XYZ file of C-alpha atoms in Angstrom:
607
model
C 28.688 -80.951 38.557
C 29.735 -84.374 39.340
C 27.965 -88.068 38.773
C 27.455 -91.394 41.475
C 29.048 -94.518 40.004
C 28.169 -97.762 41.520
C 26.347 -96.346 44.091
C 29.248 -94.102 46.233
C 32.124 -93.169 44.172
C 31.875 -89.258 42.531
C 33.066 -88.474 39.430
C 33.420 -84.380 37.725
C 32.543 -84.582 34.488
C 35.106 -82.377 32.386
C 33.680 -78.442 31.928
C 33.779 -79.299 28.152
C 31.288 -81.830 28.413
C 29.203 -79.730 30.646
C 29.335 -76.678 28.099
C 28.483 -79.896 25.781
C 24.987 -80.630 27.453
C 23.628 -76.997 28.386
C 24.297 -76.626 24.236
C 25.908 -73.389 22.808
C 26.347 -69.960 24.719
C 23.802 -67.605 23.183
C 26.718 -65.404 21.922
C 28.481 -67.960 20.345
C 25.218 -69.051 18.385
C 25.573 -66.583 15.270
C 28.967 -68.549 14.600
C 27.760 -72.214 15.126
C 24.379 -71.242 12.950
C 26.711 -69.668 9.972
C 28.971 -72.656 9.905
C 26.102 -75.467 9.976
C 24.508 -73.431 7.219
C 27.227 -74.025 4.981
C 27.146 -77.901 5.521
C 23.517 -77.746 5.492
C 23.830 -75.815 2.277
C 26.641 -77.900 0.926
C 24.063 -80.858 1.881
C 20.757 -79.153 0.113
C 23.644 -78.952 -3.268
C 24.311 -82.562 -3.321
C 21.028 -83.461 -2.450
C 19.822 -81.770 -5.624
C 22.821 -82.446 -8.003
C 22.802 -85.855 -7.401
C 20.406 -88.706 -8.798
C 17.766 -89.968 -5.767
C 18.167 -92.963 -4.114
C 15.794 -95.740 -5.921
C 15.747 -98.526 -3.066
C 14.990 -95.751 -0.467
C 12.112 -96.773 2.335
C 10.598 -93.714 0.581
C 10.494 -94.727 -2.882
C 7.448 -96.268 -2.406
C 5.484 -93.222 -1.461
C 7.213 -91.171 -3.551
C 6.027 -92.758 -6.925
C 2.273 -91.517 -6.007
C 3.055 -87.995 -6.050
C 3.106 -85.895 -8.998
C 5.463 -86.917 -11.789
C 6.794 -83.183 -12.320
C 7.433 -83.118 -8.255
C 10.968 -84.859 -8.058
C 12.715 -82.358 -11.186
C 10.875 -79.544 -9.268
C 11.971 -81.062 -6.007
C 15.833 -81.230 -6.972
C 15.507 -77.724 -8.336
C 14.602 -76.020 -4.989
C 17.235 -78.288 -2.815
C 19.917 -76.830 -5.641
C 18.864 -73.302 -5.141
C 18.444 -73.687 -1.295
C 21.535 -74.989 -0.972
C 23.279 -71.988 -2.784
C 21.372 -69.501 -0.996
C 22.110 -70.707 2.397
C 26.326 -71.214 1.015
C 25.888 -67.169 0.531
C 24.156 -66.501 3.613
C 26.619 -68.241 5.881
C 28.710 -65.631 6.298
C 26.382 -62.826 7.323
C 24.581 -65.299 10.004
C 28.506 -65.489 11.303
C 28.308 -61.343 11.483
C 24.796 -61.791 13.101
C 23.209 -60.163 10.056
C 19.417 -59.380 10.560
C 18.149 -59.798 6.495
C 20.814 -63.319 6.376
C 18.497 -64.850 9.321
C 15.274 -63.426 8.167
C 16.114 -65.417 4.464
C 18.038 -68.493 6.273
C 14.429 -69.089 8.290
C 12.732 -69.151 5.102
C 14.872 -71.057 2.686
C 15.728 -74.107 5.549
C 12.020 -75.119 5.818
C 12.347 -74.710 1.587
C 15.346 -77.096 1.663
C 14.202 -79.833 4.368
C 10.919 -80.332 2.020
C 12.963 -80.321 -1.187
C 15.215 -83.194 0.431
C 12.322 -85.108 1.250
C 10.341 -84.907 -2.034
C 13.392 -85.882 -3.969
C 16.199 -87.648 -1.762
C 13.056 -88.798 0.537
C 16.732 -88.056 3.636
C 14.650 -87.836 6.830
C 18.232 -87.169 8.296
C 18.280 -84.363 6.102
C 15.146 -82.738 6.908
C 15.916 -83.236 10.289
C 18.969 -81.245 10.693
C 17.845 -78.943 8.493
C 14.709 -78.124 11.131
C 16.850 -78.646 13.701
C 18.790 -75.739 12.567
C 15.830 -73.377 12.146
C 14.675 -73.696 15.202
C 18.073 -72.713 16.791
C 17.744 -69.691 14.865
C 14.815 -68.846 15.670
C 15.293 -69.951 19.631
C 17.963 -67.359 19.504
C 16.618 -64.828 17.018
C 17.550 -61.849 19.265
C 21.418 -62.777 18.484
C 20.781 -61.538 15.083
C 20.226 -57.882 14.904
C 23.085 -56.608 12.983
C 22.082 -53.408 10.524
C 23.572 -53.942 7.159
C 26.894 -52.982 5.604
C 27.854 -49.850 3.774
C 26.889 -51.505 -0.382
C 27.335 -49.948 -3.688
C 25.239 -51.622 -6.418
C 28.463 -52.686 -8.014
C 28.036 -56.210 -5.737
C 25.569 -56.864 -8.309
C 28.215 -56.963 -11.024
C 30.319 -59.146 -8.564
C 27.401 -61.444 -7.658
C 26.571 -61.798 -11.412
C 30.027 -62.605 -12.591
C 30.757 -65.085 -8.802
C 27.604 -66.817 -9.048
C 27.695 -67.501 -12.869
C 30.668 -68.732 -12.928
C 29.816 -71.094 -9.932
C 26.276 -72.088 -11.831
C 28.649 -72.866 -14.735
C 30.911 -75.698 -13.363
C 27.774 -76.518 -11.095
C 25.796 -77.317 -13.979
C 28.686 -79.566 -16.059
C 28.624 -81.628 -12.871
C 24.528 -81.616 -13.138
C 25.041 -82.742 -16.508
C 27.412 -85.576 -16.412
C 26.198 -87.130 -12.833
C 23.653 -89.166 -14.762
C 26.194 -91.405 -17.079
C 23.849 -94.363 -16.754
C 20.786 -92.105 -18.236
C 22.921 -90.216 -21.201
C 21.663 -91.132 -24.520
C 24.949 -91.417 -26.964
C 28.569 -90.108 -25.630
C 28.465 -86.573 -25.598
C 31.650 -84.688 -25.748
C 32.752 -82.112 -23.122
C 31.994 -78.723 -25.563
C 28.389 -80.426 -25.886
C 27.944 -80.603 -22.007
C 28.975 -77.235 -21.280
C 26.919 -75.999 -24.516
C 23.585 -78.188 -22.629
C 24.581 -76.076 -19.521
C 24.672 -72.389 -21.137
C 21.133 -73.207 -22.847
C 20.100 -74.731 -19.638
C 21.301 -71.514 -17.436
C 18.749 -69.485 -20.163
C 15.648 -72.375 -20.039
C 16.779 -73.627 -23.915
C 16.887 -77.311 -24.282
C 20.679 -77.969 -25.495
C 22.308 -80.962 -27.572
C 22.687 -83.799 -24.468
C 19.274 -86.309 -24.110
C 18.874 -88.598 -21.705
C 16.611 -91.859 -20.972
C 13.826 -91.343 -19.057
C 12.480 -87.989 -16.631
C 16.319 -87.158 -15.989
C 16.368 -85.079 -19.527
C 13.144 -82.912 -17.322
C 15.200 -83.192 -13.866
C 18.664 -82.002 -15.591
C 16.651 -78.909 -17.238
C 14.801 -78.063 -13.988
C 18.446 -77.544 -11.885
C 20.038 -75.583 -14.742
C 17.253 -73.356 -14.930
C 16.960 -72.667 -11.209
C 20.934 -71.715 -11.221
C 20.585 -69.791 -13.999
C 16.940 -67.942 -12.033
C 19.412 -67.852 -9.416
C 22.072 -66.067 -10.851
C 19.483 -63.426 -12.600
C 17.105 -62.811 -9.516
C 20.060 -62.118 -7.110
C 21.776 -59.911 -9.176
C 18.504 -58.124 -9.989
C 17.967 -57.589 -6.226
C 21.778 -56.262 -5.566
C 21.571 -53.659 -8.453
C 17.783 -52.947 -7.569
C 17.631 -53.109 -3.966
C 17.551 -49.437 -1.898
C 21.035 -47.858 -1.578
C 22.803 -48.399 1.748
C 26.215 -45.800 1.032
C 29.009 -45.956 2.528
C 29.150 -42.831 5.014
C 30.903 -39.630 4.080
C 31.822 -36.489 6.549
C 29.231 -33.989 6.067
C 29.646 -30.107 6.295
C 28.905 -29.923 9.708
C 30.825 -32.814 10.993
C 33.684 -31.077 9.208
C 33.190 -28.104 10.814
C 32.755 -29.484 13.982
C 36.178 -31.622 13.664
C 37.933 -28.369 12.786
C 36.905 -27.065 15.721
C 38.472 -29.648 18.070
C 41.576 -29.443 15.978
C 41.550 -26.113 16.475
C 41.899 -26.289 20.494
C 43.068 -30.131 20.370
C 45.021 -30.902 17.196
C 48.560 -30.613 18.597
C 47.889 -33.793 20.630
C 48.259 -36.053 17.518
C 50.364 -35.615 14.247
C 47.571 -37.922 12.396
C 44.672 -35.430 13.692
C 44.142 -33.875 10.446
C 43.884 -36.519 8.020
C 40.420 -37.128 10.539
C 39.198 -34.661 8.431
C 39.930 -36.879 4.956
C 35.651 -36.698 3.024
C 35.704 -40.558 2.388
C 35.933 -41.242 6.337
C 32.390 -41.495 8.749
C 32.828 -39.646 12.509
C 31.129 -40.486 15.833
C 31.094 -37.656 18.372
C 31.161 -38.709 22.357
C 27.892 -37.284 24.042
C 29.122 -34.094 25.455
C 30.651 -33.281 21.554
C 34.434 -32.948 22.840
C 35.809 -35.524 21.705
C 35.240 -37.853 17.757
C 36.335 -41.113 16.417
C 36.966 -40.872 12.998
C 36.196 -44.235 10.891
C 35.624 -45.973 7.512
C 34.162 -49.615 6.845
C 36.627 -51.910 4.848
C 35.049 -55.546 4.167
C 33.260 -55.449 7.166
C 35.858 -54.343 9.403
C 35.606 -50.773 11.049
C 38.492 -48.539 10.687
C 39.832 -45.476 13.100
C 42.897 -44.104 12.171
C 45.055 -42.214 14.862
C 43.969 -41.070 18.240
C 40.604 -39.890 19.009
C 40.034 -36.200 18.357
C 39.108 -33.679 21.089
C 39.231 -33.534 25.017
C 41.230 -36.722 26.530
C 38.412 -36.870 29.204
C 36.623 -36.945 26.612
C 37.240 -39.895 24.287
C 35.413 -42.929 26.393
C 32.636 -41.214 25.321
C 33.785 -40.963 21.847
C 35.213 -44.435 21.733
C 32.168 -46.130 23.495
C 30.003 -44.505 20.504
C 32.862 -46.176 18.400
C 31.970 -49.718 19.884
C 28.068 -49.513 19.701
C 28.490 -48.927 15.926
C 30.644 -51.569 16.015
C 28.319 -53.953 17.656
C 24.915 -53.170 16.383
C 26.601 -53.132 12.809
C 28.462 -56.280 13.478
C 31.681 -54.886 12.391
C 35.320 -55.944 13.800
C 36.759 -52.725 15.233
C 40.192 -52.054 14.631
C 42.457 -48.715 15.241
C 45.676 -48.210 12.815
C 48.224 -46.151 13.688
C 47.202 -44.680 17.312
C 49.985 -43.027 19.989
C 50.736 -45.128 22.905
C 48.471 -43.072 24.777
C 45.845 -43.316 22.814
C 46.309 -47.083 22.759
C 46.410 -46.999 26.616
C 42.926 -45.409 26.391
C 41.688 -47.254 23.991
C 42.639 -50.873 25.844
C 41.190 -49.666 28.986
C 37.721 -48.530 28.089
C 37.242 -51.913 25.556
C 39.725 -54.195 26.581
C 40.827 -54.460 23.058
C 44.376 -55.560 22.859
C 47.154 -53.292 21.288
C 50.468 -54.206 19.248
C 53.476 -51.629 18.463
C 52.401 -51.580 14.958
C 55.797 -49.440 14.153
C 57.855 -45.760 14.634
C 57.049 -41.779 13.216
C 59.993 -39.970 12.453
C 59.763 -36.678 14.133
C 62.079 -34.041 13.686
C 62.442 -31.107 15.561
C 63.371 -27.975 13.567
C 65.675 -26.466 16.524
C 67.620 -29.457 16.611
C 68.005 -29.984 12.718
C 71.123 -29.261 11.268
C 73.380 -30.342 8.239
C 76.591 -30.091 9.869
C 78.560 -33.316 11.187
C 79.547 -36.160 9.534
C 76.014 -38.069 10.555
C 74.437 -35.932 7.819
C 76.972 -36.022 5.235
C 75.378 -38.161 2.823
C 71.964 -35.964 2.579
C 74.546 -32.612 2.607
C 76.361 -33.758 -0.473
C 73.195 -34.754 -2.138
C 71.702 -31.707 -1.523
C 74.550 -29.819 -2.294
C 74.637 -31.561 -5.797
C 71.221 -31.187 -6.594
C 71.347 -27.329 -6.031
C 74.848 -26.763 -8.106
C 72.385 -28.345 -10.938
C 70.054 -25.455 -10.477
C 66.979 -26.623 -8.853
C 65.222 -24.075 -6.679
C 62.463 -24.825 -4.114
C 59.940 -23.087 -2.459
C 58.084 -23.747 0.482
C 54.725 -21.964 1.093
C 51.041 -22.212 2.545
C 48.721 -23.327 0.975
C 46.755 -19.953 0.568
C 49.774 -18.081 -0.454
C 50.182 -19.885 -3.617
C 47.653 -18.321 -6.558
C 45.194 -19.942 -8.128
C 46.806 -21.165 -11.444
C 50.063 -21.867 -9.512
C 48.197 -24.229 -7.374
C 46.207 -25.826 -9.907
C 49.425 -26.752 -11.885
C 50.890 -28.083 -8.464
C 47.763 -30.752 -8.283
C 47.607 -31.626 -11.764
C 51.212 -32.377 -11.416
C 50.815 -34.463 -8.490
C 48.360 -36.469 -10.176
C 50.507 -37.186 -13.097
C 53.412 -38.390 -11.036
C 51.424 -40.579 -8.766
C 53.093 -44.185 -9.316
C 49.071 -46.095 -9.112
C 46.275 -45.794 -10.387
C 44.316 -45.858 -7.372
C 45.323 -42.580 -4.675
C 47.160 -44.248 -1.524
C 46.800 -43.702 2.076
C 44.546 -43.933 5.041
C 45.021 -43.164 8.071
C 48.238 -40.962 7.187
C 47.166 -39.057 4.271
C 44.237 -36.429 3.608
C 43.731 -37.584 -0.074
C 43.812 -33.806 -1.327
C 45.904 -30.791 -2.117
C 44.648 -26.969 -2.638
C 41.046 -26.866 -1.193
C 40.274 -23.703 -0.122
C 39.809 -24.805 3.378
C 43.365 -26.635 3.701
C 44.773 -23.151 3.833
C 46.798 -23.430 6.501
C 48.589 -26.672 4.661
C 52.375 -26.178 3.207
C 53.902 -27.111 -0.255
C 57.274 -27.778 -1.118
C 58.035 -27.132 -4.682
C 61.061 -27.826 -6.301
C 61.516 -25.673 -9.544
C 64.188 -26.175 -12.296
C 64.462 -22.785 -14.309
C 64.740 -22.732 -17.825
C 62.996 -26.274 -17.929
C 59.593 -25.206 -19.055
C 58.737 -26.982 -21.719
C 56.926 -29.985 -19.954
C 53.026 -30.301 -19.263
C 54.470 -28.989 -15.739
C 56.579 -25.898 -16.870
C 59.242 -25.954 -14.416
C 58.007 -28.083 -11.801
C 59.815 -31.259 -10.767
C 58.908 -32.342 -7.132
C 56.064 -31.602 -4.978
C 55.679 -32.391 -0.492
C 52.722 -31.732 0.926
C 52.001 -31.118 4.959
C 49.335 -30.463 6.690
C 49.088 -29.027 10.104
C 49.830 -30.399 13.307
C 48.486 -28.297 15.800
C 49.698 -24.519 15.729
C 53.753 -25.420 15.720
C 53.568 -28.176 13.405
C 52.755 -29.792 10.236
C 52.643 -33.350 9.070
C 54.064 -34.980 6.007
C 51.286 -35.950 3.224
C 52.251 -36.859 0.038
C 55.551 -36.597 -1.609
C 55.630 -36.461 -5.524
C 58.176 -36.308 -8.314
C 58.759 -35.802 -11.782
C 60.591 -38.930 -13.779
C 62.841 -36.825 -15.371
C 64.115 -34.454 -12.043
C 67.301 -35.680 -10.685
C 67.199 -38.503 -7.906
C 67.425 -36.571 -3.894
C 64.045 -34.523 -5.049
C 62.447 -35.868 -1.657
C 65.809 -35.338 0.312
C 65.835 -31.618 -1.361
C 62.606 -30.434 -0.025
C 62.622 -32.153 3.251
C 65.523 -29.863 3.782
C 64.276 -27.052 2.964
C 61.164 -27.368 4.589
C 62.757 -28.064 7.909
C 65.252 -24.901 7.012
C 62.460 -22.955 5.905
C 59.642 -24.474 9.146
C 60.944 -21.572 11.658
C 59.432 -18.641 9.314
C 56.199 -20.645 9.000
C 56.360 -20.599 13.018
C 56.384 -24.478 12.822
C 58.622 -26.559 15.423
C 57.836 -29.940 14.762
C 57.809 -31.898 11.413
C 56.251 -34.949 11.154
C 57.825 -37.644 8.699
C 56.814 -41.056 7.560
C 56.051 -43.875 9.010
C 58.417 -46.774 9.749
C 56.322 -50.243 10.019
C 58.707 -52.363 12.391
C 61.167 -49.877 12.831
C 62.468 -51.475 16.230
C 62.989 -55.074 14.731
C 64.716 -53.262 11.840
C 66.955 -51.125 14.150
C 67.580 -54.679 16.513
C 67.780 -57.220 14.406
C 71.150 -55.633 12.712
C 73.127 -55.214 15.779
C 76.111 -56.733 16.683
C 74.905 -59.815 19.052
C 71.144 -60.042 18.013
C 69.884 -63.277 18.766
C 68.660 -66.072 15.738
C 65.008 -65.287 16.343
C 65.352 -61.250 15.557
C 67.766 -61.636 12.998
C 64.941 -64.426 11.344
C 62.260 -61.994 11.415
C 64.377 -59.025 9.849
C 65.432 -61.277 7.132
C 61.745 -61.468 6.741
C 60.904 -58.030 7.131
C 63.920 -57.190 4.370
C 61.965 -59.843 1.750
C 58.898 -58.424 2.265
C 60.329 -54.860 1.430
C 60.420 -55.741 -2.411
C 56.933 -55.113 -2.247
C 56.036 -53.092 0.581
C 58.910 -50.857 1.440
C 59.370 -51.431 4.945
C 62.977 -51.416 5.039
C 63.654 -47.924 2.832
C 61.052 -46.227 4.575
C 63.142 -46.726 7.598
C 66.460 -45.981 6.307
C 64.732 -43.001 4.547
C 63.432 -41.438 7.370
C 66.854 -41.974 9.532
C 68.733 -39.627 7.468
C 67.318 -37.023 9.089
C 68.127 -38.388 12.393
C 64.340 -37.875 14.036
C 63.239 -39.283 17.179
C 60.803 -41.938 17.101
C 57.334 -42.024 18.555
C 55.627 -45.438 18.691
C 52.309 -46.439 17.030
C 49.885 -49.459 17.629
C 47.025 -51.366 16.045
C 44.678 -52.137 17.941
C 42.320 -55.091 17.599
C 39.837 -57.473 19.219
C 41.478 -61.158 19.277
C 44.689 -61.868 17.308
C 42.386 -64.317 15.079
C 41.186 -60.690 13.569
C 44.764 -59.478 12.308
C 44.739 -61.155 9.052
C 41.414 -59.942 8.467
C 42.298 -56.422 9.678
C 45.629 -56.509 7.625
C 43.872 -57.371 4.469
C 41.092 -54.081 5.313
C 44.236 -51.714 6.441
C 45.728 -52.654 2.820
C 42.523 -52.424 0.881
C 42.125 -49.175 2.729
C 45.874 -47.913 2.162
C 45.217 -48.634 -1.802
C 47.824 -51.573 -1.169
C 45.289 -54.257 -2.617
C 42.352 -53.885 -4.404
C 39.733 -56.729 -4.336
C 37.259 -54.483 -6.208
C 36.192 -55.005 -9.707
C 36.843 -52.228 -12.283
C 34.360 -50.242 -13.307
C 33.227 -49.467 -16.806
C 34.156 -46.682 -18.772
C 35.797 -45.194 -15.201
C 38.753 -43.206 -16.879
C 41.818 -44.816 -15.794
C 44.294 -41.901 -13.959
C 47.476 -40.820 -16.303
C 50.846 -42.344 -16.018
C 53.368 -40.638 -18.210
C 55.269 -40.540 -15.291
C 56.299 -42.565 -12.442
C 58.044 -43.023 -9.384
C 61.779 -43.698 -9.502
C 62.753 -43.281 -5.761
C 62.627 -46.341 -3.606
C 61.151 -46.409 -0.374
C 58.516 -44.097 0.918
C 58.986 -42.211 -2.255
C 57.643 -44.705 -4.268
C 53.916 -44.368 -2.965
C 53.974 -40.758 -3.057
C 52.368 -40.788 0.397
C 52.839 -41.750 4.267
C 52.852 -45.536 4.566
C 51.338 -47.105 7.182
């Protein structure tokens, strides 16, 4: 596109400025719309916090209306204006409901702004804006979330607080109006009576007393009618595997689980599965804050997971969800980026160990041979057996004991852990027990350390969960790793899967002789960072054993989505909870902890 100045010279105008006049691409709406809803919103707030303008053009119009219009007026621009703050974010995500109520409450808002600010600017940018939603209304078809009604605790406790110190500012924006000088506990007492419709202790001159009561009672309608809806509204769950998906997954494990050590924890009861079209081949998923979840490789046929992972995008897409995959093989990632042209990042190592190679002999492994050696002069004893050799009590004891010795309250682990122990279709899963006789008078008899695997195709198993009494000697972990390795070839296993080592690489790099400034940097940060996430003894843990290490990736859409995916992978690992607690939930027992460091310490994979 170019332009004739004076007559015969051509000029381009810049591809900005072109993108400038044909106005938005219709994909890039949703996030334009959600961002000038919140100044829009922002706008409607001040428009009904603050007093009206009395030399407007308007004025003069305005004073023939109804006297009860402009407190009435404010009221509605207040509530707009905190409606549209809350719906922002779901026009951003293309929500279907969020531009259904943002097409309603904008017409609300530009009338309220008129009636009471008389802001023609306001009402038209406020119209403006509706009719760019509804121009591009097909841009907004995004089903809704997985909910629990416990958003309407959140929303009530959120949104009160915000009508709260909304309100005090309501109350004290009219200082030319207040009648005497109140004090700061009678504002905030004015705004608690106001939030309920009571008249409180400030007065002031004039129709501002009606206008002031008018805003604190729409907040406080507000804050009651919203969280009325979210406890009230129909149930949206969160998706759980059901029996047949189960079975079906077991299936493909059955003829395809040796591809991936993570393929069993696909079968973890709080995770949703799509299945490609022909049925060989699932994605296994969960929904963290809005971001969608696989964990591992796909399951199934290798020809057939673009099928599997293109089901994987539509749910994605029509639920407007950012997909993300934690923890998948490089080949897996190599699929993954070429059906969806997501990008992939070596996310860190798994230390796998193969059982014919595993020995204690040589000075490499002297360290874990004397500990060893020590702990079994003490007298401990361990047994390692599957899961449907163990007896019913026995195995009872062995979870109750695990969840006594879990270090959280909340059960860790994602992607590389199953989230149970003992159920009657895990048989083919292996414990490690380690046993000190003549120590029986605990809650746990004789029991002092518990691993868990699970399997890993017919020759292997995968490490789950690894638990330990306070009170048992430290090297519990190192104790039954070796004997499970020792004891693997009877159980016809000849791979064992370890943890997982985030960064292992930059670790291993940055602490050779002649590693540059910018590697030894980021290890210094990886080695903070370890006082609260382990990275550095999970590595060092795992290289005792002297494993070879298979890469894993994340992969993700843009890199502007890796802090948001972090923060899910967390939330999802039981790393950080953003939930609220729930009442009279019985909080889990913790007469004993965790006193290795490391891996140890979560009492399951890391990732």
């Amino acid at each position: 596109m170019s332009v004739t100045v004076d007559g015969d010279k051509t000029v381009s105008v810049p591809q900005r400025v072109r993108r400038l006049l044909r106005g938005p691409r219709p994909e890039a709406v949703p996030a334009v719309v959600g961002t000038a809803c919140t100044v829009v919103g922002l706008i409607d707030v001040a428009a009904g916090v603050f007093p009206r303008f009395r030399h407007s053009r308007m004025h003069t119009l305005a004073e023939v209306l109804p006297g009860a219009l402009g407190p009435f007026a404010a009221a509605l621009s207040l509530s707009a204006g905190v409606l549209l703050l809350l719906l922002a974010h779901g026009l951003k995500r293309h929500k279907r409901r969020a531009w259904r109520a943002a097409v309603v409450l904008l017409p609300a808002g530009a009338v309220a702004q008129f009636a009471y600010r008389h802001s023609v600017l306001g009402v038209l940018v406020s119209l403006t804006l509706c009719h760019l939603l509804v121009r591009h209304r097909d841009q907004f078809r995004a089903l809704p979330d997985p909910r629990s009604r416990w958003r309407a605790l959140a929303n009530f406790v959120l949104l009160g607080a915000s009508s709260l110190a909304l309100g005090l500012v309501i109350v004290s924006v009219h200082p030319g109006r207040l009648v005497g000088d109140p004090s700061i506990a009678d504002r905030l007492q004015h705004v608690l009576y106001g939030l309920f419709g009571v008249e409180g202790p400030v007065d002031y001159a004039g129709r501002t007393s009606w206008t002031v009561a008018c805003s604190l009672g729409a907040l406080g309608l507000l804050t009651a009618v919203t969280t009325v809806y979210l406890a009230f509204r129909p149930e949206h769950p969160a998706a759980r595997l059901t029996e047949d998906d189960e079975s079906r997954l077991r299936a493909l494990l059955a003829t395809h689980g040796g591809r991936d050590s993570l393929g069993h924890f696909a079968l973890r009861r709080d995770k949703a599965v799509v299945f490609s079209p022909s049925g060989k081949a699932a994605v296994c998923y969960r929904v963290v804050s809005g971001v969608m979840l696989a964990g591992g490789d796909p399951i199934g046929d290798v020809e057939a997971w673009p099928g599997a992972i293109e089901r994987f995008m539509d749910e994605a897409k029509a639920h407007s969800w950012t997909p993300a995959v934690m923890g998948c093989s490089e080949r897996g990632g190599e699929v993954w980026t070429r059906e969806t042209g997501l990008t992939a990042l070596e996310l860190g190592d798994e230390a796998v160990v193969d059982v014919a190679d595993f020995s204690l002999a040589g000075r490499a492994m002297r360290n874990v041979r004397q500990m060893v050696g020590r702990i079994e002069r003490n007298g401990y004893e361990t047994r390692v057996r599957r899961a449907r050799d163990i007896g019913a009590t026995e195995l009872e004891r062995i979870r109750r004991a695990a969840a006594d010795w879990r270090g959280t309250d909340t059960e860790r682990g994602f992607s590389m852990a199953l989230g149970r122990i003992g159920d009657p279709a895990d048989g083919d899963c292996v414990i490690a027990t380690a046993h000190l006789p003549g120590s029986g008078d605990g809650p746990h008899g004789d029991l002092k350390a518990v691993l868990h695997f699970v399997p890993w195709g017919r020759d292997g198993m995968s490490l789950e969960l690894m638990r330990r009494d306070r009170s048992a000697d430290p090297g519990m972990n190192e104790l039954l790793i070796v004997a499970s390795l020792q004891a693997a070839g009877k159980l016809g296993v000849a791979r064992v899967s370890l943890n997982f080592a985030m960064f292992r690489s930059a670790l291993a790099r940055g602490e050779r002789l002649g590693a540059g400034p910018v590697l030894r940097c980021w290890r210094g940060l990886l080695i903070f960072l370890s006082r609260w996430f382990q990275i550095e003894s999970l590595y060092k843990f795992n290289a005792k054993f002297k494993p070879r290490w298979e890469p894993r990736f994340v992969v993700f859409r843009t890199s502007r989505d890796l802090p948001r995916i972090g923060i899910a992978a967390m939330q999802a690992e039981g790393f950080v909870n953003f939930s609220l607690p729930r009442p009279f939930r019985s909080r889990a027992r913790r007469p004993c902890g965790h006193t290795l460091r490391g891996a140890q310490e979560h009492g399951v994979r890391a990732a």
